Coordinates of C-alpha atoms (C1' of nucleotides) in Angstrom, one line a residue:
Chain A
M59 CA 25.3 -4.6 -32.1
P60 CA 21.9 -3.7 -33.6
K61 CA 19.6 -1.4 -31.8
P62 CA 17.4 -3.0 -29.1
S63 CA 14.0 -4.2 -30.1
Q64 CA 11.2 -4.8 -27.7
T65 CA 9.8 -7.7 -29.6
E66 CA 13.2 -9.3 -29.8
T67 CA 13.5 -8.9 -26.0
A68 CA 10.1 -10.6 -25.4
V69 CA 10.9 -13.5 -27.9
L70 CA 14.3 -14.2 -26.4
A71 CA 12.9 -14.0 -22.9
V72 CA 10.2 -16.6 -23.6
L73 CA 12.5 -18.9 -25.4
S74 CA 15.0 -18.7 -22.5
V75 CA 12.5 -20.7 -20.4
E76 CA 11.8 -23.4 -22.9
P77 CA 12.3 -24.0 -26.7
M78 CA 9.1 -23.8 -28.7
T79 CA 7.5 -23.1 -32.1
G80 CA 6.6 -19.6 -33.2
Y81 CA 3.0 -20.5 -32.8
A82 CA 3.5 -21.7 -29.2
L83 CA 5.5 -18.5 -28.6
R84 CA 2.5 -16.4 -29.5
E85 CA 0.3 -18.6 -27.4
T86 CA 2.5 -18.3 -24.4
I87 CA 2.7 -14.5 -24.7
T88 CA -1.0 -14.2 -25.0
T89 CA -1.9 -16.5 -22.1
R90 CA 1.0 -16.0 -19.7
L91 CA 2.0 -12.4 -20.4
G92 CA -1.3 -11.2 -21.8
M93 CA -2.0 -8.8 -18.9
F94 CA 1.1 -6.7 -19.7
W95 CA 2.4 -7.7 -23.1
S96 CA 1.3 -8.7 -26.6
E97 CA 2.8 -9.7 -29.9
S98 CA 1.3 -10.5 -33.3
F99 CA 2.4 -13.2 -35.7
G100 CA 3.4 -10.5 -38.1
Q101 CA 6.0 -9.5 -35.6
I102 CA 7.0 -12.9 -34.2
Y103 CA 7.9 -14.8 -37.4
P104 CA 10.1 -12.1 -39.0
T105 CA 11.8 -11.6 -35.6
L106 CA 12.5 -15.3 -35.3
A107 CA 13.9 -15.3 -38.8
R108 CA 16.3 -12.5 -37.9
L109 CA 17.3 -14.1 -34.7
R110 CA 18.0 -17.4 -36.6
K111 CA 20.2 -15.5 -39.1
A112 CA 22.0 -13.7 -36.3
G113 CA 22.8 -17.0 -34.5
M114 CA 20.8 -16.1 -31.4
V115 CA 18.3 -18.9 -32.0
E116 CA 18.7 -22.3 -33.5
V117 CA 16.1 -24.7 -34.8
V118 CA 16.0 -28.1 -33.2
Q119 CA 14.0 -31.2 -34.0
A120 CA 12.5 -32.4 -30.7
E121 CA 10.6 -35.5 -31.8
E122 CA 10.1 -37.3 -35.0
G123 CA 7.1 -35.9 -36.8
R124 CA 6.8 -32.9 -34.5
S125 CA 7.3 -29.3 -35.6
A126 CA 10.8 -28.0 -35.2
L127 CA 11.4 -25.8 -32.1
H128 CA 13.3 -22.6 -31.7
R129 CA 16.0 -22.8 -29.0
L130 CA 18.1 -20.0 -27.5
T131 CA 21.9 -20.3 -28.2
A132 CA 24.6 -19.1 -25.9
A133 CA 24.8 -15.9 -28.0
G134 CA 21.1 -15.5 -27.7
H135 CA 21.3 -15.7 -23.9
D136 CA 24.0 -13.0 -23.9
R137 CA 21.9 -10.9 -26.1
L138 CA 18.9 -11.4 -23.8
L139 CA 20.9 -10.1 -20.8
E140 CA 22.0 -7.1 -22.8
L141 CA 18.4 -6.3 -23.9
L142 CA 16.9 -6.8 -20.4
A143 CA 19.5 -4.3 -19.1
E144 CA 18.4 -1.7 -21.6
P145 CA 16.3 1.2 -20.2
V146 CA 12.6 0.4 -20.1
V147 CA 10.6 1.9 -23.0
L148 CA 7.6 3.8 -21.6
A149 CA 4.6 3.7 -23.9
P150 CA 3.3 7.2 -24.7
P151 CA 0.0 7.7 -22.8
R152 CA -3.2 7.2 -24.8
N153 CA -6.3 6.6 -22.7
G154 CA -9.4 7.0 -24.7
V155 CA -11.7 6.8 -21.7
L156 CA -9.9 9.7 -19.9
L157 CA -9.8 11.7 -23.1
R158 CA -13.6 11.4 -23.4
L159 CA -14.1 12.2 -19.7
F160 CA -11.9 15.3 -19.8
F161 CA -14.3 16.6 -22.5
G162 CA -17.2 15.0 -20.7
E163 CA -19.4 18.2 -21.0
V164 CA -19.7 17.5 -24.7
L165 CA -21.1 13.9 -24.2
G166 CA -23.0 14.6 -21.0
P167 CA -23.1 12.7 -17.7
E168 CA -25.0 9.6 -18.9
A169 CA -22.7 8.8 -21.7
C170 CA -19.7 9.4 -19.4
A171 CA -21.2 7.0 -16.9
R172 CA -21.5 4.3 -19.5
L173 CA -17.8 4.8 -20.4
V174 CA -16.8 4.5 -16.7
A175 CA -19.1 1.5 -16.2
D176 CA -17.4 -0.2 -19.2
A177 CA -14.0 0.5 -17.7
R178 CA -15.2 -0.9 -14.4
R179 CA -16.4 -4.1 -16.1
R180 CA -13.1 -4.5 -17.9
A181 CA -11.3 -4.2 -14.5
E182 CA -13.6 -6.8 -13.0
E183 CA -12.9 -9.2 -15.9
N184 CA -9.2 -8.5 -15.4
L185 CA -9.5 -9.4 -11.7
E186 CA -11.1 -12.7 -12.6
R187 CA -8.3 -13.5 -15.0
L188 CA -5.8 -12.5 -12.4
A189 CA -7.4 -14.7 -9.8
Q190 CA -6.8 -17.6 -12.2
A191 CA -3.3 -16.5 -12.8
R192 CA -2.8 -16.3 -9.0
R193 CA -4.0 -19.9 -8.7
D194 CA -1.6 -21.0 -11.5
V195 CA 1.3 -19.3 -9.9
E196 CA 0.6 -20.8 -6.5
A197 CA 0.4 -24.2 -8.1
D198 CA 4.0 -23.7 -9.2
A199 CA 5.2 -23.1 -5.6
G200 CA 8.8 -24.1 -5.3
R201 CA 9.9 -23.1 -8.8
P202 CA 12.5 -20.3 -8.6
Q203 CA 10.5 -18.1 -11.0
Q204 CA 7.4 -18.3 -8.7
P205 CA 8.1 -15.1 -6.7
Y206 CA 8.7 -13.1 -9.8
W207 CA 5.5 -14.3 -11.5
S208 CA 3.7 -13.5 -8.3
L209 CA 5.0 -9.9 -8.5
T210 CA 3.5 -9.4 -12.0
V211 CA 0.1 -10.8 -10.9
S212 CA 0.2 -8.5 -7.9
A213 CA 0.8 -5.5 -10.1
G214 CA -2.3 -6.4 -12.1
E215 CA -4.4 -6.8 -9.0
H216 CA -3.4 -3.5 -7.6
A217 CA -4.1 -1.7 -10.9
A218 CA -7.5 -3.4 -11.3
R219 CA -8.6 -2.7 -7.8
A220 CA -7.5 1.0 -8.2
T221 CA -9.7 1.2 -11.4
L222 CA -12.6 -0.3 -9.5
A223 CA -12.3 2.2 -6.6
W224 CA -11.9 5.1 -9.1
A225 CA -14.9 3.9 -11.1
D226 CA -17.2 3.7 -8.1
E227 CA -16.2 7.2 -7.1
A228 CA -16.6 8.5 -10.6
L229 CA -20.0 6.9 -11.1
A230 CA -21.2 8.5 -7.8
L231 CA -20.0 11.9 -9.0
L232 CA -21.6 11.5 -12.4
E233 CA -24.9 10.5 -10.8
S234 CA -24.9 13.6 -8.7
L235 CA -24.1 15.7 -11.8
R236 CA -27.0 14.0 -13.7
A237 CA -29.4 14.7 -10.9
S238 CA -28.5 18.3 -10.5
S239 CA -28.5 19.0 -14.3
V240 CA -31.9 17.4 -14.8
P241 CA -33.7 17.9 -11.5
G242 CA -37.0 16.3 -12.7
G243 CA -35.2 13.3 -14.2
P244 CA -35.1 12.5 -18.0
A245 CA -38.5 13.4 -19.5
Chain B
M682 CA -17.4 9.5 -43.7
P683 CA -13.7 8.7 -43.2
K684 CA -12.7 6.2 -40.6
P685 CA -12.2 7.5 -37.1
S686 CA -8.8 8.7 -36.1
Q687 CA -7.7 9.1 -32.5
T688 CA -5.5 12.2 -33.2
E689 CA -8.4 13.8 -35.0
T690 CA -10.6 13.2 -31.9
A691 CA -8.1 14.8 -29.6
V692 CA -7.5 17.8 -31.9
L693 CA -11.2 18.5 -32.4
A694 CA -11.8 18.1 -28.7
V695 CA -9.2 20.6 -27.6
L696 CA -10.3 23.1 -30.3
S697 CA -13.9 22.7 -29.1
V698 CA -12.9 24.5 -25.9
E699 CA -11.0 27.4 -27.5
P700 CA -9.5 28.3 -30.9
M701 CA -5.7 28.2 -31.0
T702 CA -2.6 27.7 -33.1
G703 CA -1.2 24.2 -33.8
Y704 CA 1.7 25.0 -31.5
A705 CA -0.6 25.9 -28.6
L706 CA -2.6 22.8 -29.4
R707 CA 0.4 20.6 -28.7
E708 CA 1.2 22.7 -25.7
T709 CA -2.3 22.2 -24.3
I710 CA -2.2 18.5 -24.9
T711 CA 1.2 18.1 -23.2
T712 CA 0.4 20.1 -20.1
R713 CA -3.3 19.5 -19.6
L714 CA -3.8 16.0 -21.0
G715 CA -0.2 14.9 -20.6
M716 CA -1.1 12.3 -17.9
F717 CA -3.3 10.3 -20.3
W718 CA -2.6 11.6 -23.8
S719 CA 0.1 12.7 -26.2
E720 CA 0.5 14.0 -29.7
S721 CA 3.6 15.0 -31.7
F722 CA 3.9 17.9 -34.2
G723 CA 4.3 15.4 -36.9
Q724 CA 0.7 14.2 -36.2
I725 CA -0.9 17.6 -35.3
Y726 CA 0.0 19.6 -38.4
P727 CA -1.0 17.1 -41.0
T728 CA -4.2 16.5 -39.1
L729 CA -5.0 20.2 -38.9
A730 CA -4.4 20.4 -42.7
R731 CA -6.8 17.6 -43.3
L732 CA -9.4 19.0 -41.0
R733 CA -9.1 22.4 -42.7
K734 CA -9.6 20.8 -46.2
A735 CA -12.6 18.8 -44.9
G736 CA -14.2 22.0 -43.5
M737 CA -14.1 20.8 -39.9
V738 CA -11.8 23.6 -38.9
E739 CA -11.4 27.2 -40.1
V740 CA -8.5 29.6 -39.8
V741 CA -9.3 32.9 -38.1
Q742 CA -7.2 36.0 -37.5
A743 CA -7.7 36.9 -33.9
E744 CA -5.5 40.0 -33.6
E745 CA -3.4 42.0 -36.0
G746 CA 0.1 40.7 -36.0
R747 CA -0.8 37.5 -34.1
S748 CA -0.7 34.0 -35.6
A749 CA -3.9 32.7 -37.1
L750 CA -6.0 30.4 -34.9
H751 CA -7.7 27.2 -35.8
R752 CA -11.4 27.3 -34.9
L753 CA -14.0 24.5 -34.9
T754 CA -16.8 24.9 -37.5
A755 CA -20.3 23.5 -37.0
A756 CA -19.4 20.5 -39.1
G757 CA -16.3 20.1 -36.9
H758 CA -18.4 20.0 -33.8
D759 CA -20.8 17.4 -35.4
R760 CA -17.7 15.3 -36.3
L761 CA -16.4 15.6 -32.7
L762 CA -19.7 14.2 -31.4
E763 CA -19.5 11.3 -33.8
L764 CA -15.9 10.6 -32.9
L765 CA -16.4 10.8 -29.1
A766 CA -19.3 8.2 -29.5
E767 CA -16.9 5.8 -31.3
P768 CA -15.8 2.8 -29.2
V769 CA -12.7 3.5 -27.1
V770 CA -9.5 2.1 -28.7
L771 CA -7.7 0.1 -26.1
A772 CA -3.9 0.3 -26.4
P773 CA -2.3 -3.2 -26.6
P774 CA -0.5 -3.9 -23.3
R775 CA 3.3 -3.3 -23.4
N776 CA 4.8 -2.9 -19.9
G777 CA 8.6 -3.2 -20.1
V778 CA 8.9 -3.3 -16.3
L779 CA 6.6 -6.2 -15.8
L780 CA 8.1 -8.1 -18.8
R781 CA 11.5 -7.8 -17.1
L782 CA 10.1 -8.8 -13.7
F783 CA 8.3 -11.9 -15.1
F784 CA 11.7 -13.1 -16.3
G785 CA 13.3 -11.7 -13.1
E786 CA 15.4 -14.8 -12.5
V787 CA 17.5 -13.8 -15.4
L788 CA 18.4 -10.4 -14.0
G789 CA 18.3 -11.3 -10.3
P790 CA 16.7 -9.6 -7.3
E791 CA 18.9 -6.6 -7.1
A792 CA 18.4 -5.5 -10.7
C793 CA 14.6 -6.1 -10.3
A794 CA 14.6 -4.0 -7.2
R795 CA 16.1 -1.2 -9.2
L796 CA 13.4 -1.5 -11.8
V797 CA 10.7 -1.4 -9.2
A798 CA 12.3 1.5 -7.4
D799 CA 12.4 3.4 -10.7
A800 CA 8.7 2.7 -11.3
R801 CA 8.0 3.8 -7.7
R802 CA 9.9 7.1 -8.3
R803 CA 7.9 7.7 -11.5
A804 CA 4.7 7.2 -9.6
E805 CA 5.8 9.6 -7.0
E806 CA 6.6 12.2 -9.6
N807 CA 3.2 11.6 -11.1
L808 CA 1.6 12.2 -7.8
E809 CA 3.3 15.6 -7.5
R810 CA 2.2 16.6 -11.0
L811 CA -1.3 15.4 -10.1
A812 CA -1.3 17.5 -6.9
Q813 CA -0.6 20.5 -9.1
A814 CA -3.3 19.5 -11.5
R815 CA -5.7 19.1 -8.6
R816 CA -4.9 22.6 -7.4
D817 CA -5.4 23.9 -11.0
V818 CA -8.8 22.2 -11.2
E819 CA -9.9 23.4 -7.9
A820 CA -9.0 27.0 -8.9
D821 CA -11.5 26.6 -11.7
A822 CA -14.4 25.8 -9.3
G823 CA -17.7 26.8 -10.9
R824 CA -16.7 26.0 -14.5
P825 CA -19.0 23.4 -15.9
Q826 CA -16.0 21.3 -17.0
Q827 CA -14.6 21.2 -13.5
P828 CA -16.2 17.9 -12.3
Y829 CA -15.0 16.1 -15.5
W830 CA -11.5 17.4 -15.1
S831 CA -11.5 16.3 -11.5
L832 CA -12.5 12.8 -12.6
T833 CA -9.4 12.5 -14.8
V834 CA -7.1 13.7 -12.1
S835 CA -8.7 11.3 -9.7
A836 CA -8.0 8.4 -12.1
G837 CA -4.3 9.4 -12.1
E838 CA -4.2 9.6 -8.4
H839 CA -5.7 6.1 -7.9
A840 CA -3.4 4.6 -10.5
A841 CA -0.3 6.3 -9.0
R842 CA -1.1 5.3 -5.4
A843 CA -1.7 1.7 -6.6
T844 CA 1.7 1.7 -8.2
L845 CA 3.2 2.9 -4.9
A846 CA 1.5 0.3 -2.8
W847 CA 2.5 -2.4 -5.3
A848 CA 6.1 -1.2 -5.4
D849 CA 6.5 -1.3 -1.6
E850 CA 5.2 -4.8 -1.5
A851 CA 7.4 -5.8 -4.4
L852 CA 10.5 -4.3 -2.9
A853 CA 9.9 -6.1 0.4
L854 CA 9.5 -9.4 -1.5
L855 CA 12.7 -8.8 -3.6
E856 CA 14.6 -7.9 -0.4
S857 CA 13.6 -11.2 1.2
L858 CA 14.6 -13.0 -2.0
R859 CA 18.0 -11.3 -2.0
A860 CA 18.5 -12.2 1.6
S861 CA 17.7 -15.9 1.1
S862 CA 19.6 -16.4 -2.1
V863 CA 22.8 -14.8 -0.7
P864 CA 22.6 -15.6 3.0
G865 CA 26.0 -14.1 3.8
G866 CA 25.4 -11.0 1.7
P867 CA 27.2 -10.1 -1.5
A868 CA 30.8 -11.2 -1.3
Chain C
dG38 C1' -13.5 -36.8 -45.4
dG39 C1' -14.3 -32.6 -42.9
dG40 C1' -13.5 -29.3 -39.3
dG41 C1' -10.5 -27.6 -36.0
dT42 C1' -6.2 -26.3 -34.4
dC43 C1' -1.3 -26.2 -35.2
dA44 C1' 2.1 -23.9 -37.9
dT45 C1' 4.7 -20.5 -41.0
dG46 C1' 4.9 -16.9 -43.4
dT47 C1' 4.1 -12.3 -46.5
dA48 C1' 2.0 -7.9 -48.1
dA49 C1' -0.3 -3.8 -47.3
dA50 C1' -1.6 -0.4 -44.6
dC51 C1' -1.3 2.5 -40.6
dA52 C1' 0.0 5.1 -36.7
dG53 C1' 3.3 7.5 -34.8
dT54 C1' 8.0 9.5 -33.6
dT55 C1' 12.1 11.8 -34.7
dA56 C1' 14.8 14.8 -37.0
dC57 C1' 15.3 18.4 -39.9
dA58 C1' 14.3 22.9 -42.2
dT59 C1' 12.7 27.4 -41.9
dG60 C1' 11.4 31.7 -40.2
dA61 C1' 8.8 35.1 -37.2
dT62 C1' 8.4 37.2 -32.8
dT63 C1' 9.7 38.2 -28.1
dT64 C1' 12.8 38.7 -24.5
dT65 C1' 17.1 39.8 -22.5
Chain D
dA1469 C1' 22.3 41.8 -31.3
dA1470 C1' 21.7 37.3 -29.5
dA1471 C1' 19.0 33.8 -27.5
dA1472 C1' 14.7 31.8 -26.5
dT1473 C1' 10.4 30.7 -27.7
dC1474 C1' 6.6 30.6 -31.0
dA1475 C1' 5.1 28.6 -35.2
dT1476 C1' 4.5 25.5 -39.3
dG1477 C1' 5.6 22.1 -41.8
dT1478 C1' 8.0 17.7 -44.3
dA1479 C1' 10.6 13.3 -44.8
dA1480 C1' 12.3 9.2 -43.3
dC1481 C1' 11.9 5.7 -40.5
dT1482 C1' 10.0 2.3 -37.2
dG1483 C1' 7.0 -0.6 -35.1
dT1484 C1' 2.8 -2.9 -35.4
dT1485 C1' -1.6 -4.8 -36.8
dT1486 C1' -4.5 -7.0 -40.1
dA1487 C1' -5.5 -9.8 -43.7
dC1488 C1' -4.3 -13.1 -46.6
dA1489 C1' -2.3 -17.6 -48.3
dT1490 C1' -0.9 -22.1 -47.5
dG1491 C1' -0.5 -26.5 -45.8
dA1492 C1' 0.2 -30.3 -42.2
dC1493 C1' -1.8 -32.9 -38.6
dC1494 C1' -5.5 -34.7 -35.5
dC1495 C1' -9.8 -36.5 -34.0
dC1496 C1' -14.6 -37.4 -34.9

DNA sequence: GGGGTCATGTAAACAGTTACATGATTTT
DNA sequence: AAAATCATGTAACTGTTTACATGACCCC
């Protein structure tokens, strides 16, 4: 069996819920999984082609005149189980904000404060998107997937709130730095 | 001027503190920035070669018999300022744990609980490493970089504690799921 | 009929890791 | 003398994004 691919895992997983076009697949990943996953067309279409060739996915005509949909085969479902059981791939850390802050002396407290404020704003935007996601999940009460979806929303909420709390702390510290380094304020 | 590179930024930033060998550069990135950054030798050495050719970095002989060190030139420092002012590159989200949890119905509550427990353990390990980093930073009290370093440690602590809190919540929910789906316990 | 969005794909470029090769120096 | 660590580099591969090309369908 070929070596596991993360894109393949995501594609098979989404198709396991419902057959759809490649375009809808990308749409679903962006809107439903966007907080913790992303795929580009340049990944999705070649992956679908490979999966088709390997018999994991078949193309079905849903309605006359409609685009053909990609549906998981039994082999595809087995493969999905196999891939989900693979060890999780941890992304190597690469946080540009923290890199800049670690060398914050170079940029100075004001520029650092702007970076932290930007990060704070992004976290707030995330919280809004998560509030919508929370409402969507609650509207699906009763579906067997509902508790699992709730889990992922909850993860985003915890992370976003942690960022907010950190940012407030950081902004206070940077303000005190600014004040002590320029006692008379900026000329 | 060439387009900004993240690796270049990190390399110039580390060298701005102190001249060192490529090997020590990697070591420094792994141990000091490891919580939020990473670079491999395959990136570092070609980057150093390019920076040397571009006059951003010069090679100096520190001591007789010792390996030559890479030192930032004035042009290198200007370039660093330029790169640090570039907009932060946000990594596309790719969280394998949350992907598996979103489709948690496929794996079932027990396997999901194992995934969450693993994530929890990683967060706890991070907290231990951060506690050491916190002690290291505090030992450097008085250095002008100290408050900035403290900021990055604090970010890690907030994130790790958020993961712990989420994981506990998630494990409780998964346990109740397991209980309700298999009322008599696993046969 | 024109603009938007649905839909599928390819090509080029890029970033990054892994594995390998090589050798000096230091420690045991 | 051997083993570990320090040190520099290259080559191959992989995964991923971006940009481009193309056309059908829908609704205003």
